Short mmCIF file of C-alpha atoms in Angstrom, two decimals:
data_model
loop_
_atom_site.label_atom_id
_atom_site.label_comp_id
_atom_site.label_asym_id
_atom_site.label_seq_id
_atom_site.Cartn_x
_atom_site.Cartn_y
_atom_site.Cartn_z
CA MET F 1 0.00 0.00 0.00
CA ARG F 2 2.88 2.32 0.85
CA TRP F 3 4.31 1.60 -2.57
CA ARG F 4 1.08 2.34 -4.30
CA ALA F 5 1.07 5.78 -2.68
CA ALA F 6 4.68 6.28 -3.68
CA VAL F 7 3.89 5.32 -7.27
CA ALA F 8 1.00 7.77 -7.33
CA ALA F 9 3.25 10.53 -5.95
CA LEU F 10 5.95 9.79 -8.48
CA ILE F 11 3.48 9.73 -11.31
CA ALA F 12 2.09 13.07 -10.19
CA ALA F 13 5.58 14.57 -9.90
CA ALA F 14 6.71 13.18 -13.21
CA SER F 15 3.63 14.30 -15.10
CA VAL F 16 4.80 17.91 -14.70
CA SER F 17 7.92 17.17 -16.73
CA ALA F 18 7.79 16.82 -20.52
CA HIS F 19 7.61 13.47 -22.31
CA ALA F 20 11.11 11.96 -22.40
CA ALA F 21 12.31 9.31 -24.83
CA TYR F 22 12.90 5.88 -23.36
CA ASP F 23 16.61 5.35 -22.75
CA ARG F 24 17.57 2.07 -21.13
CA SER F 25 21.08 3.28 -20.27
CA LYS F 26 19.54 5.63 -17.70
CA LEU F 27 17.87 2.83 -15.76
CA HIS F 28 19.14 1.90 -12.33
CA PRO F 29 17.82 -0.69 -9.85
CA VAL F 30 15.27 0.51 -7.31
CA TYR F 31 13.99 -2.81 -6.06
CA GLN F 32 15.05 -6.42 -6.25
CA GLU F 33 13.69 -9.66 -5.01
CA LYS F 34 14.77 -13.26 -5.42
CA SER F 35 11.61 -15.18 -6.05
CA LEU F 36 11.15 -18.93 -6.42
CA TYR F 37 11.61 -18.55 -10.15
CA ARG F 38 13.62 -15.44 -10.86
CA ASN F 39 15.63 -12.49 -9.78
CA ILE F 40 13.06 -9.78 -10.11
CA LEU F 41 14.59 -6.40 -10.73
CA VAL F 42 12.73 -3.10 -10.92
CA LEU F 43 14.69 -0.43 -12.75
CA GLU F 44 14.01 3.25 -12.98
CA GLY F 45 15.46 6.29 -14.74
CA GLY F 46 14.79 8.95 -17.33
CA GLY F 47 11.11 8.99 -16.44
CA TYR F 48 10.56 5.25 -16.93
CA ARG F 49 10.20 2.26 -14.66
CA CYS F 50 10.79 -1.29 -15.90
CA ILE F 51 10.63 -4.83 -14.60
CA THR F 52 13.33 -7.23 -15.72
CA PHE F 53 14.57 -10.64 -14.64
CA GLY F 54 18.27 -9.74 -14.69
CA ARG F 55 20.34 -6.66 -15.45
CA TYR F 56 21.39 -7.97 -18.85
CA HIS F 57 18.06 -9.44 -19.86
CA GLY F 58 15.62 -7.47 -21.92
CA GLU F 59 13.04 -5.41 -20.07
CA GLN F 60 9.89 -7.45 -19.52
CA SER F 61 7.77 -4.36 -19.46
CA CYS F 62 8.08 -0.67 -18.73
CA ILE F 63 5.85 2.22 -17.86
CA GLU F 64 6.45 5.88 -18.55
CA LEU F 65 5.90 7.38 -15.12
CA ALA F 66 4.35 10.55 -16.54
CA GLN F 67 1.91 8.57 -18.69
CA PRO F 68 1.59 5.08 -17.22
CA GLY F 69 -1.18 4.19 -19.65
CA ARG F 70 1.13 4.33 -22.66
CA LEU F 71 2.86 1.19 -23.87
CA VAL F 72 6.64 1.53 -24.04
CA ILE F 73 8.22 -1.77 -25.12
CA PRO F 74 7.48 -2.62 -28.78
CA TYR F 75 6.25 -6.18 -28.20
CA THR F 76 3.51 -5.04 -25.83
CA LYS F 77 2.18 -2.84 -28.63
CA GLY F 78 2.60 -5.73 -31.04
CA LEU F 79 0.40 -8.00 -28.93
CA PHE F 80 -2.49 -5.59 -29.55
CA SER F 81 -2.45 -6.77 -33.16
CA GLY F 82 -4.58 -9.60 -31.75
CA PHE F 83 -7.44 -7.12 -31.43
CA TYR F 84 -7.26 -6.49 -35.18
CA ALA F 85 -8.13 -10.12 -35.87
CA VAL F 86 -11.20 -10.54 -33.64
CA SER F 87 -14.49 -8.72 -33.71
CA ALA F 88 -15.90 -7.36 -30.46
CA PRO F 89 -13.94 -9.50 -27.98
CA ARG F 90 -15.67 -10.04 -24.65
CA ARG F 91 -13.19 -12.14 -22.72
CA VAL F 92 -9.40 -12.05 -23.01
CA LEU F 93 -6.71 -14.21 -21.41
CA VAL F 94 -3.24 -12.80 -20.76
CA VAL F 95 -0.60 -15.49 -20.10
CA GLY F 96 2.31 -13.86 -18.24
CA LEU F 97 1.47 -10.77 -16.19
CA GLY F 98 4.88 -9.03 -16.07
CA GLY F 99 4.28 -5.53 -14.75
CA GLY F 100 0.58 -5.82 -15.44
CA VAL F 101 1.02 -3.46 -18.39
CA LEU F 102 -1.06 -5.53 -20.81
CA PRO F 103 -4.23 -6.06 -18.73
CA ARG F 104 -4.08 -2.42 -17.73
CA ALA F 105 -3.82 -1.25 -21.35
CA ILE F 106 -6.66 -3.58 -22.36
CA ARG F 107 -8.77 -2.21 -19.53
CA ASP F 108 -8.04 1.36 -20.70
CA ALA F 109 -8.74 0.72 -24.38
CA PHE F 110 -11.57 -1.80 -24.04
CA PRO F 111 -13.31 -1.13 -20.72
CA GLN F 112 -16.09 -3.63 -21.42
CA VAL F 113 -13.69 -6.58 -21.89
CA GLU F 114 -13.36 -9.19 -19.16
CA ILE F 115 -9.67 -9.99 -18.54
CA ASP F 116 -8.09 -13.04 -16.92
CA SER F 117 -4.33 -12.86 -16.35
CA VAL F 118 -2.31 -15.88 -15.29
CA GLU F 119 1.14 -15.48 -13.78
CA LEU F 120 3.42 -18.27 -12.57
CA ASP F 121 5.34 -16.22 -10.04
CA PRO F 122 3.39 -14.73 -7.11
CA ALA F 123 6.25 -12.28 -6.51
CA VAL F 124 5.84 -10.87 -10.03
CA ALA F 125 2.12 -10.42 -9.39
CA ARG F 126 2.95 -8.52 -6.18
CA VAL F 127 5.49 -6.26 -7.90
CA ALA F 128 2.97 -5.45 -10.66
CA VAL F 129 0.76 -3.99 -7.94
CA SER F 130 3.46 -2.39 -5.76
CA HIS F 131 5.61 -0.83 -8.49
CA PHE F 132 3.53 -0.59 -11.63
CA GLY F 133 0.20 0.60 -10.34
CA PHE F 134 -1.59 -2.51 -11.57
CA LYS F 135 -4.98 -3.10 -9.98
CA ALA F 136 -6.98 -6.28 -10.27
CA ASP F 137 -10.76 -5.99 -10.01
CA GLU F 138 -13.81 -8.15 -10.63
CA ARG F 139 -13.41 -7.72 -14.40
CA SER F 140 -9.62 -8.04 -14.42
CA ARG F 141 -8.64 -11.08 -12.39
CA VAL F 142 -5.17 -12.46 -11.72
CA TYR F 143 -4.54 -16.17 -11.21
CA VAL F 144 -1.21 -17.46 -9.90
CA ASP F 145 -0.62 -20.68 -11.79
CA ASP F 146 1.45 -22.31 -14.48
CA GLY F 147 0.17 -21.10 -17.86
CA ARG F 148 -0.34 -24.55 -19.29
CA VAL F 149 -1.94 -25.92 -16.15
CA PHE F 150 -4.31 -22.92 -16.12
CA VAL F 151 -5.28 -23.41 -19.77
CA ARG F 152 -6.13 -27.05 -19.02
CA LYS F 153 -8.21 -25.98 -16.01
CA GLN F 154 -10.14 -23.45 -18.09
CA LYS F 155 -10.69 -26.06 -20.78
CA ARG F 156 -12.17 -28.42 -18.23
CA ALA F 157 -14.26 -25.64 -16.66
CA GLY F 158 -15.65 -24.78 -20.10
CA VAL F 159 -14.29 -21.21 -20.08
CA ARG F 160 -13.68 -19.82 -23.57
CA TYR F 161 -11.83 -16.72 -24.73
CA ASP F 162 -12.11 -14.51 -27.76
CA LEU F 163 -8.47 -13.54 -27.56
CA ILE F 164 -5.43 -15.03 -25.83
CA LEU F 165 -2.27 -12.94 -25.46
CA MET F 166 0.79 -15.04 -24.69
CA ASP F 167 3.66 -13.25 -23.05
CA ALA F 168 5.42 -16.17 -21.40
CA PHE F 169 8.58 -16.31 -23.50
CA GLU F 170 11.80 -14.43 -23.02
CA LYS F 171 14.77 -13.72 -25.19
CA ASP F 172 16.79 -16.45 -23.55
CA TYR F 173 14.30 -18.72 -21.87
CA ILE F 174 11.31 -20.63 -23.14
CA PRO F 175 9.01 -22.66 -20.88
CA GLU F 176 9.36 -25.73 -23.07
CA HIS F 177 6.00 -27.25 -22.17
CA MET F 178 4.37 -24.10 -23.55
CA LEU F 179 5.78 -24.37 -27.05
CA THR F 180 4.48 -27.74 -28.18
CA ARG F 181 1.74 -28.93 -30.53
CA GLU F 182 -0.17 -30.34 -27.57
CA PHE F 183 -0.10 -27.04 -25.67
CA LEU F 184 -1.15 -25.01 -28.70
CA SER F 185 -4.00 -27.48 -29.27
CA GLU F 186 -5.11 -26.89 -25.68
CA VAL F 187 -4.92 -23.14 -26.29
CA ARG F 188 -6.94 -23.51 -29.48
CA SER F 189 -9.54 -25.55 -27.61
CA ILE F 190 -10.30 -22.68 -25.20
CA LEU F 191 -10.82 -20.17 -28.02
CA GLN F 192 -14.33 -19.14 -29.02
CA PRO F 193 -15.23 -19.68 -32.68
CA GLY F 194 -13.29 -17.00 -34.55
CA GLY F 195 -10.99 -16.60 -31.53
CA VAL F 196 -7.36 -15.59 -31.92
CA VAL F 197 -4.07 -16.10 -30.11
CA ALA F 198 -1.27 -13.51 -30.27
CA SER F 199 2.01 -14.83 -28.98
CA ASN F 200 5.17 -12.89 -28.24
CA THR F 201 8.27 -14.78 -29.32
CA PHE F 202 11.98 -14.17 -29.57
CA ALA F 203 12.75 -17.43 -31.37
CA ASP F 204 15.48 -17.22 -33.94
CA GLY F 205 18.22 -19.52 -35.13
CA GLU F 206 17.24 -23.15 -35.55
CA LEU F 207 14.20 -22.79 -33.34
CA GLN F 208 12.33 -20.36 -35.58
CA ALA F 209 11.47 -22.91 -38.27
CA LEU F 210 10.39 -25.50 -35.70
CA GLU F 211 8.24 -22.96 -33.92
CA ALA F 212 6.61 -21.96 -37.21
CA ALA F 213 5.98 -25.62 -38.09
CA THR F 214 4.43 -26.17 -34.66
CA TYR F 215 2.04 -23.20 -34.92
CA GLN F 216 1.12 -24.14 -38.48
CA SER F 217 0.45 -27.75 -37.47
CA VAL F 218 -2.25 -26.52 -35.10
CA PHE F 219 -3.58 -23.31 -36.66
CA GLY F 220 -2.79 -23.59 -40.39
CA ALA F 221 -1.83 -20.24 -41.91
CA VAL F 222 -0.51 -17.73 -39.38
CA VAL F 223 0.83 -14.18 -39.54
CA ASP F 224 4.09 -12.83 -38.12
CA VAL F 225 4.10 -9.29 -36.81
CA GLU F 226 7.75 -8.29 -36.92
CA MET F 227 8.67 -5.96 -34.06
CA ASP F 228 11.84 -3.94 -33.45
CA GLY F 229 14.28 -5.42 -30.97
CA GLY F 230 14.47 -8.98 -32.29
CA ASN F 231 11.03 -10.28 -31.47
CA ARG F 232 7.85 -11.08 -33.32
CA ILE F 233 4.22 -11.62 -32.55
CA ILE F 234 2.68 -14.74 -34.02
CA LEU F 235 -1.00 -14.25 -34.82
CA ALA F 236 -3.05 -17.41 -35.20
CA GLY F 237 -6.79 -18.00 -35.39
CA ARG F 238 -8.87 -20.93 -34.17
CA ASP F 239 -10.62 -20.90 -37.55
CA GLY F 240 -7.93 -19.15 -39.54
CA LEU F 241 -7.38 -15.41 -39.62
CA PRO F 242 -9.46 -12.71 -41.31
CA SER F 243 -8.09 -11.36 -44.60
CA MET F 244 -5.48 -8.61 -44.46
CA GLN F 245 -8.12 -6.15 -45.73
CA ALA F 246 -10.55 -7.13 -43.01
CA MET F 247 -7.83 -6.81 -40.32
CA ALA F 248 -6.83 -3.41 -41.76
CA ALA F 249 -10.45 -2.26 -41.59
CA THR F 250 -10.80 -3.45 -37.96
CA ALA F 251 -7.47 -1.78 -37.13
CA ALA F 252 -8.63 1.55 -38.56
CA SER F 253 -11.88 1.34 -36.59
CA LEU F 254 -9.91 0.76 -33.36
CA ASP F 255 -7.44 3.63 -33.78
CA ALA F 256 -9.49 5.98 -31.61
CA ARG F 257 -9.35 3.49 -28.74
CA ILE F 258 -5.74 2.44 -29.20
CA THR F 259 -3.98 5.74 -29.95
CA PRO F 260 -3.92 6.74 -26.23
CA LEU F 261 -1.73 3.66 -25.68
CA GLY F 262 0.97 5.35 -27.79
CA PHE F 263 0.66 3.81 -31.25
CA ASP F 264 -1.85 3.23 -34.04
CA SER F 265 -2.66 0.96 -36.92
CA GLY F 266 -0.10 2.78 -39.10
CA TYR F 267 2.60 1.51 -36.74
CA LEU F 268 1.45 -2.11 -36.58
CA LEU F 269 -0.19 -3.00 -39.90
CA PRO F 270 2.92 -2.65 -42.13
CA ARG F 271 4.58 -5.24 -39.89
CA PHE F 272 2.06 -7.99 -40.71
CA LYS F 273 3.73 -10.73 -42.78
CA PRO F 274 1.95 -13.99 -43.58
CA GLN F 275 4.22 -16.80 -42.44
CA GLN F 276 5.64 -18.96 -45.23
CA PRO F 277 4.29 -22.53 -45.12
CA ILE F 278 6.95 -24.72 -43.53
CA LYS F 279 7.56 -28.26 -44.72
CA GLY F 280 10.05 -30.92 -43.76
CA VAL F 281 10.72 -29.47 -40.33
CA ARG F 282 10.10 -31.30 -37.07
CA VAL F 283 7.14 -30.14 -35.05
CA LEU F 284 7.76 -29.50 -31.35
CA THR F 285 5.72 -31.87 -29.19
CA ASP F 286 5.48 -32.93 -25.56
CA GLN F 287 7.76 -35.77 -26.64
CA PHE F 288 10.29 -33.58 -28.41
CA ALA F 289 10.80 -30.06 -27.10
CA PRO F 290 14.47 -29.10 -26.77
CA SER F 291 13.48 -25.47 -27.36
CA ASN F 292 16.05 -23.85 -25.11
CA LEU F 293 18.89 -25.86 -26.63
CA LEU F 294 17.71 -24.96 -30.13
CA LEU F 295 17.35 -21.31 -29.15
CA ARG F 296 21.11 -21.20 -28.74
CA LEU F 297 21.98 -23.01 -31.95
CA ARG F 298 22.42 -20.59 -34.83
CA HIS F 299 22.16 -21.42 -38.50
CA MET K 1 30.33 -69.78 -1.13
CA LEU K 2 32.98 -67.48 0.31
CA MET K 3 35.55 -70.24 0.23
CA SER K 4 34.91 -71.13 -3.36
CA GLU K 5 35.17 -67.51 -4.42
CA GLN K 6 38.46 -67.09 -2.64
CA THR K 7 39.70 -70.11 -4.49
CA TYR K 8 38.82 -68.38 -7.72
CA LEU K 9 40.96 -65.43 -6.74
CA THR K 10 44.06 -67.47 -6.20
CA ALA K 11 43.44 -70.03 -8.91
CA SER K 12 44.11 -69.75 -12.62
CA ALA K 13 40.48 -68.70 -13.20
CA LYS K 14 41.38 -65.09 -12.33
CA PRO K 15 40.46 -63.63 -15.73
CA GLY K 16 37.01 -65.18 -15.37
CA ARG K 17 36.65 -63.54 -12.01
CA LEU K 18 37.65 -60.17 -13.42
CA LEU K 19 35.02 -60.56 -16.12
CA ARG K 20 32.47 -61.46 -13.46
CA SER K 21 33.29 -58.34 -11.47
CA ALA K 22 33.15 -56.27 -14.64
CA VAL K 23 29.59 -57.34 -15.47
CA ILE K 24 28.47 -56.68 -11.90
CA TYR K 25 29.93 -53.17 -12.04
CA MET K 26 28.33 -52.70 -15.43
CA ALA K 27 24.94 -53.63 -13.99
CA ALA K 28 25.36 -51.14 -11.13
CA GLY K 29 26.61 -48.40 -13.45
CA TRP K 30 23.77 -48.93 -15.90
CA SER K 31 21.23 -48.96 -13.11
CA GLY K 32 22.49 -45.53 -12.01
CA PHE K 33 22.26 -44.30 -15.60
CA PHE K 34 18.72 -45.64 -15.99
CA VAL K 35 17.41 -44.12 -12.76
CA MET K 36 18.68 -40.63 -13.56
CA GLY K 37 17.56 -40.80 -17.18
CA VAL K 38 14.05 -41.72 -16.09
CA GLU K 39 14.06 -39.08 -13.35
CA LEU K 40 14.96 -36.26 -15.75
CA LEU K 41 12.47 -37.34 -18.37
CA GLY K 42 9.92 -37.77 -15.59
CA GLY K 43 10.09 -34.02 -15.01
CA ARG K 44 9.32 -33.54 -18.66
CA LEU K 45 6.39 -35.96 -18.59
CA LEU K 46 4.83 -34.22 -15.59
CA SER K 47 5.22 -30.63 -16.81
CA PRO K 48 2.15 -30.52 -19.10
CA PHE K 49 -0.01 -31.48 -16.13
CA PHE K 50 1.67 -29.86 -13.13
CA GLY K 51 4.07 -27.30 -14.60
CA SER K 52 7.82 -27.45 -14.10
CA SER K 53 8.25 -25.38 -10.97
CA ILE K 54 10.40 -26.21 -7.96
CA PHE K 55 7.39 -27.97 -6.35
CA VAL K 56 7.18 -30.44 -9.20
CA TRP K 57 10.89 -31.21 -9.11
CA GLY K 58 10.66 -31.51 -5.33
CA GLY K 59 7.94 -34.14 -5.71
CA ILE K 60 9.90 -36.09 -8.30
CA ILE K 61 13.20 -36.06 -6.43
CA ALA K 62 11.52 -37.00 -3.15
CA VAL K 63 9.86 -40.01 -4.80
CA PHE K 64 13.10 -41.19 -6.40
CA MET K 65 15.08 -40.84 -3.18
CA THR K 66 12.43 -42.61 -1.10
CA CYS K 67 12.04 -45.43 -3.59
CA LEU K 68 15.79 -45.87 -3.91
CA SER K 69 16.13 -46.08 -0.14
CA ALA K 70 13.37 -48.69 0.04
CA GLY K 71 15.16 -50.54 -2.76
CA TYR K 72 18.44 -50.53 -0.83
CA LEU K 73 16.73 -52.20 2.13
CA ALA K 74 14.99 -54.77 -0.04
CA GLY K 75 18.11 -55.46 -2.10
CA GLY K 76 20.19 -56.03 1.02
CA GLN K 77 17.56 -58.38 2.37
CA LEU K 78 17.33 -60.29 -0.90
CA SER K 79 21.11 -60.76 -0.97
CA MET K 80 20.86 -62.91 2.20
CA ARG K 81 19.41 -65.79 0.21
CA ALA K 82 21.58 -67.55 -2.38
CA PRO K 83 22.90 -64.46 -4.15
CA SER K 84 23.58 -65.03 -7.82
CA LEU K 85 24.44 -63.21 -11.01
CA ALA K 86 21.22 -64.54 -12.50
CA MET K 87 19.18 -62.82 -9.79
CA LEU K 88 21.07 -59.57 -10.39
CA GLY K 89 20.15 -59.91 -14.06
CA ALA K 90 16.54 -60.54 -13.12
CA LEU K 91 16.52 -57.34 -11.04
CA LEU K 92 17.82 -55.32 -14.00
CA MET K 93 15.18 -56.83 -16.24
CA GLY K 94 12.51 -56.23 -13.62
CA ALA K 95 13.43 -52.56 -13.35
CA GLY K 96 13.20 -52.30 -17.13
CA VAL K 97 9.83 -54.01 -17.42
CA LEU K 98 8.40 -51.92 -14.57
CA GLY K 99 9.37 -48.84 -16.61
CA LEU K 100 7.02 -49.83 -19.43
CA PRO K 101 3.85 -48.36 -17.83
CA ILE K 102 5.49 -44.92 -18.07
CA ILE K 103 5.07 -45.19 -21.82
CA ALA K 104 1.92 -47.30 -21.89
CA VAL K 105 -0.29 -45.39 -19.45
CA GLY K 106 1.74 -42.31 -18.46
CA THR K 107 -0.38 -39.67 -20.18
CA PRO K 108 -3.85 -40.93 -19.13
CA VAL K 109 -2.69 -41.50 -15.55
CA LEU K 110 -1.24 -38.00 -15.28
CA GLU K 111 -4.28 -36.49 -16.97
CA TRP K 112 -6.55 -38.16 -14.44
CA LEU K 113 -4.29 -37.18 -11.54
CA SER K 114 -4.15 -33.54 -12.59
CA TYR K 115 -7.90 -33.37 -12.01
CA ALA K 116 -7.95 -35.60 -8.93
CA VAL K 117 -5.01 -33.84 -7.23
CA PRO K 118 -4.72 -30.33 -8.70
CA ASP K 119 -2.15 -29.13 -6.15
CA PRO K 120 1.14 -29.33 -8.10
CA ARG K 121 3.02 -30.55 -5.03
CA TYR K 122 0.89 -33.56 -4.18
CA GLY K 123 -0.06 -34.11 -7.80
CA SER K 124 3.55 -34.47 -8.88
CA LEU K 125 4.34 -36.56 -5.82
CA ALA K 126 1.50 -38.96 -6.60
CA GLY K 127 2.23 -38.96 -10.33
CA ALA K 128 5.91 -39.71 -9.82
CA LEU K 129 5.11 -42.44 -7.29
CA LEU K 130 2.59 -44.16 -9.59
CA LEU K 131 4.73 -44.02 -12.72
CA PHE K 132 8.31 -44.21 -11.46
CA GLY K 133 7.98 -45.78 -8.01
CA ALA K 134 8.14 -49.49 -8.87
CA THR K 135 11.00 -49.29 -11.34
CA THR K 136 13.00 -47.10 -8.96
CA VAL K 137 12.55 -49.45 -5.97
CA VAL K 138 13.84 -52.37 -8.05
CA SER K 139 16.69 -50.23 -9.41
CA GLY K 140 17.63 -49.42 -5.82
CA MET K 141 17.89 -53.13 -5.02
CA ILE K 142 20.70 -53.56 -7.52
CA SER K 143 23.56 -51.80 -5.69
CA PRO K 144 23.43 -53.64 -2.33
CA TYR K 145 22.82 -56.89 -4.14
CA ALA K 146 25.85 -56.24 -6.34
CA VAL K 147 27.97 -55.46 -3.28
CA ARG K 148 27.13 -58.90 -1.91
CA LEU K 149 28.20 -60.56 -5.15
CA LEU K 150 31.46 -58.64 -5.24
CA ILE K 151 32.62 -59.21 -1.71
CA ALA K 152 34.88 -62.23 -1.51
CA ASP K 153 36.90 -61.18 1.47
CA LEU K 154 36.09 -59.02 4.49
CA ASN K 155 39.34 -57.02 4.13
CA GLN K 156 38.43 -56.00 0.63
CA SER K 157 34.76 -55.27 1.35
CA GLY K 158 35.16 -51.52 1.87
CA ARG K 159 37.10 -51.18 -1.35
CA SER K 160 34.58 -53.25 -3.28
CA ALA K 161 31.72 -51.15 -1.97
CA GLY K 162 33.71 -48.00 -2.76
CA VAL K 163 34.30 -49.02 -6.35
CA LEU K 164 30.65 -49.96 -6.66
CA TYR K 165 29.46 -46.57 -5.40
CA PHE K 166 31.95 -44.99 -7.77
CA VAL K 167 30.63 -46.86 -10.78
CA SER K 168 26.99 -46.51 -9.90
CA THR K 169 27.16 -42.78 -9.14
CA LEU K 170 29.28 -42.11 -12.21
CA GLY K 171 26.62 -43.99 -14.19
CA SER K 172 24.03 -41.66 -12.68
CA ALA K 173 26.09 -38.66 -13.74
CA ALA K 174 26.41 -40.03 -17.27
CA GLY K 175 22.67 -40.74 -17.44
CA THR K 176 21.93 -37.23 -16.27
CA ILE K 177 24.16 -35.40 -18.68
CA LEU K 178 23.63 -37.55 -21.77
CA THR K 179 19.85 -37.46 -21.35
CA SER K 180 19.49 -33.77 -20.67
CA PHE K 181 22.19 -32.44 -23.01
CA TYR K 182 21.98 -34.76 -26.00
CA PHE K 183 19.23 -37.39 -26.10
CA VAL K 184 16.40 -34.85 -25.82
CA LEU K 185 17.89 -32.88 -28.69
CA TYR K 186 17.33 -35.70 -31.16
CA LEU K 187 14.90 -38.24 -29.73
CA GLU K 188 11.35 -38.36 -28.44
CA LEU K 189 10.93 -39.03 -24.73
CA ASN K 190 9.29 -42.39 -25.30
CA THR K 191 12.08 -43.43 -27.66
CA ILE K 192 14.69 -42.59 -25.03
CA ILE K 193 12.83 -44.46 -22.28
CA LEU K 194 12.20 -47.48 -24.51
CA SER K 195 15.86 -47.59 -25.54
CA MET K 196 16.95 -47.48 -21.92
CA ILE K 197 14.51 -50.28 -21.06
CA GLY K 198 15.98 -52.20 -24.01
CA VAL K 199 19.49 -51.82 -22.59
CA SER K 200 18.29 -52.97 -19.15
CA LEU K 201 16.66 -56.07 -20.63
CA SER K 202 19.72 -56.92 -22.74
CA LEU K 203 22.13 -56.42 -19.88
CA GLY K 204 19.85 -58.43 -17.57
CA CYS K 205 19.74 -61.26 -20.12
CA LEU K 206 23.51 -61.19 -20.42
CA LEU K 207 23.89 -61.48 -16.66
CA MET K 208 21.45 -64.37 -16.47
CA VAL K 209 23.20 -66.29 -19.23
CA PHE K 210 26.62 -65.50 -17.79
CA GLY K 211 25.52 -66.49 -14.30
CA ARG K 212 23.94 -69.71 -15.48
CA ARG K 213 27.03 -70.72 -17.47
CA ARG K 214 29.31 -70.17 -14.52
CA ALA K 215 27.04 -71.87 -12.05
#
């Protein structure tokens, strides 16, 4: 609670100053915690506050203290491309809470949407509240659970989502049980008809082709949204994706809602690239998932 | 028994005795390899149902340690009655055969358990016990039983046990590193487990034939 007050004070103080460009070299640690899973590090500087899992890892998510509603890190903007591929989503699942930036931005842009967020690490969920001003409420719930285990529970409970945003992968670590054909099939099974999954991925090297083959084996044709900073968003639909024209039209109609988050359809749409069909590449399965080893093997 | 074995040592049949010791060490080393290979892959098998957090690994490791310790007791007890190479071979084969349900019913059992026991701690504990318990108990029986077969002379018993621990723990290390670094990079989990069961059965057969011939 003390932290929440401090955040509010900081935000108020910072909002007087002008908008400053994000500069990661200005960040310095303000809080750290060794959790069961990670070294959680909160960094601050130059008007921004970020959560990371190690000084030399990428930032998981950041807020601009003066305008905490704006999205800072490119991939968080990229995940909103999921909204271009569904019509009138009512219930959204966010896998991987981070600083709580995504559910908060969804709440701001789409107040009527019901949001479930699932986060493995209870310490991360606490830091989202204490340092990033995230607030759960009856329409934005947080569950502390393994992402895959939670998806299976929702499947069994009959809960279905219009949109699933996956933010469980890092530049140098992949939860291997969450990048397999079986897992993606479970994800697909909790999508409503016409539902869409948008997944943040850093895969490159040998892993990229296997990842593509795995998504295509479950969803058919998928779209890559190429972001700056070495990552992509993979967009995949339960029943395929709408045409590019249809997604462009939806994107344009959402600009008024999304612009306050700090970007618009003109930023995201040119990045949409239909993924080439992959053949002759092994699909990742529960039986074969050496994703982290492959992540380190370059072509 | 002791007398006859000491005779072997001093008699011209020494090369035969060396070979006998070698196959016993091989059995113990392989058993260590097998247990750790299965343990590591066990974590993989459980992760779709219980995640892969520290709780899940805690459950798995606790089951393996408990089952090994039960196996040590049972193996020591078994060695009191007419110890033989053939019986050591039978233990290896038994551990292999008891590993088959991991492949045959692993997924449905874990699926059922994940609903029956949703807590990842007790779920992984129960899952590991059901799937890996039996094979691990029998694997644990191998080392003390092998010690009994090796010891021909009280003065040498500490050294024999020492070499056996050395071989069996080094086998565990090899099983750990080869499985987690290399096997998973090329092979499916079931293929790895089946191959390891295949080695256990072959080695068990070899011991039974060898033991019978010498008897």
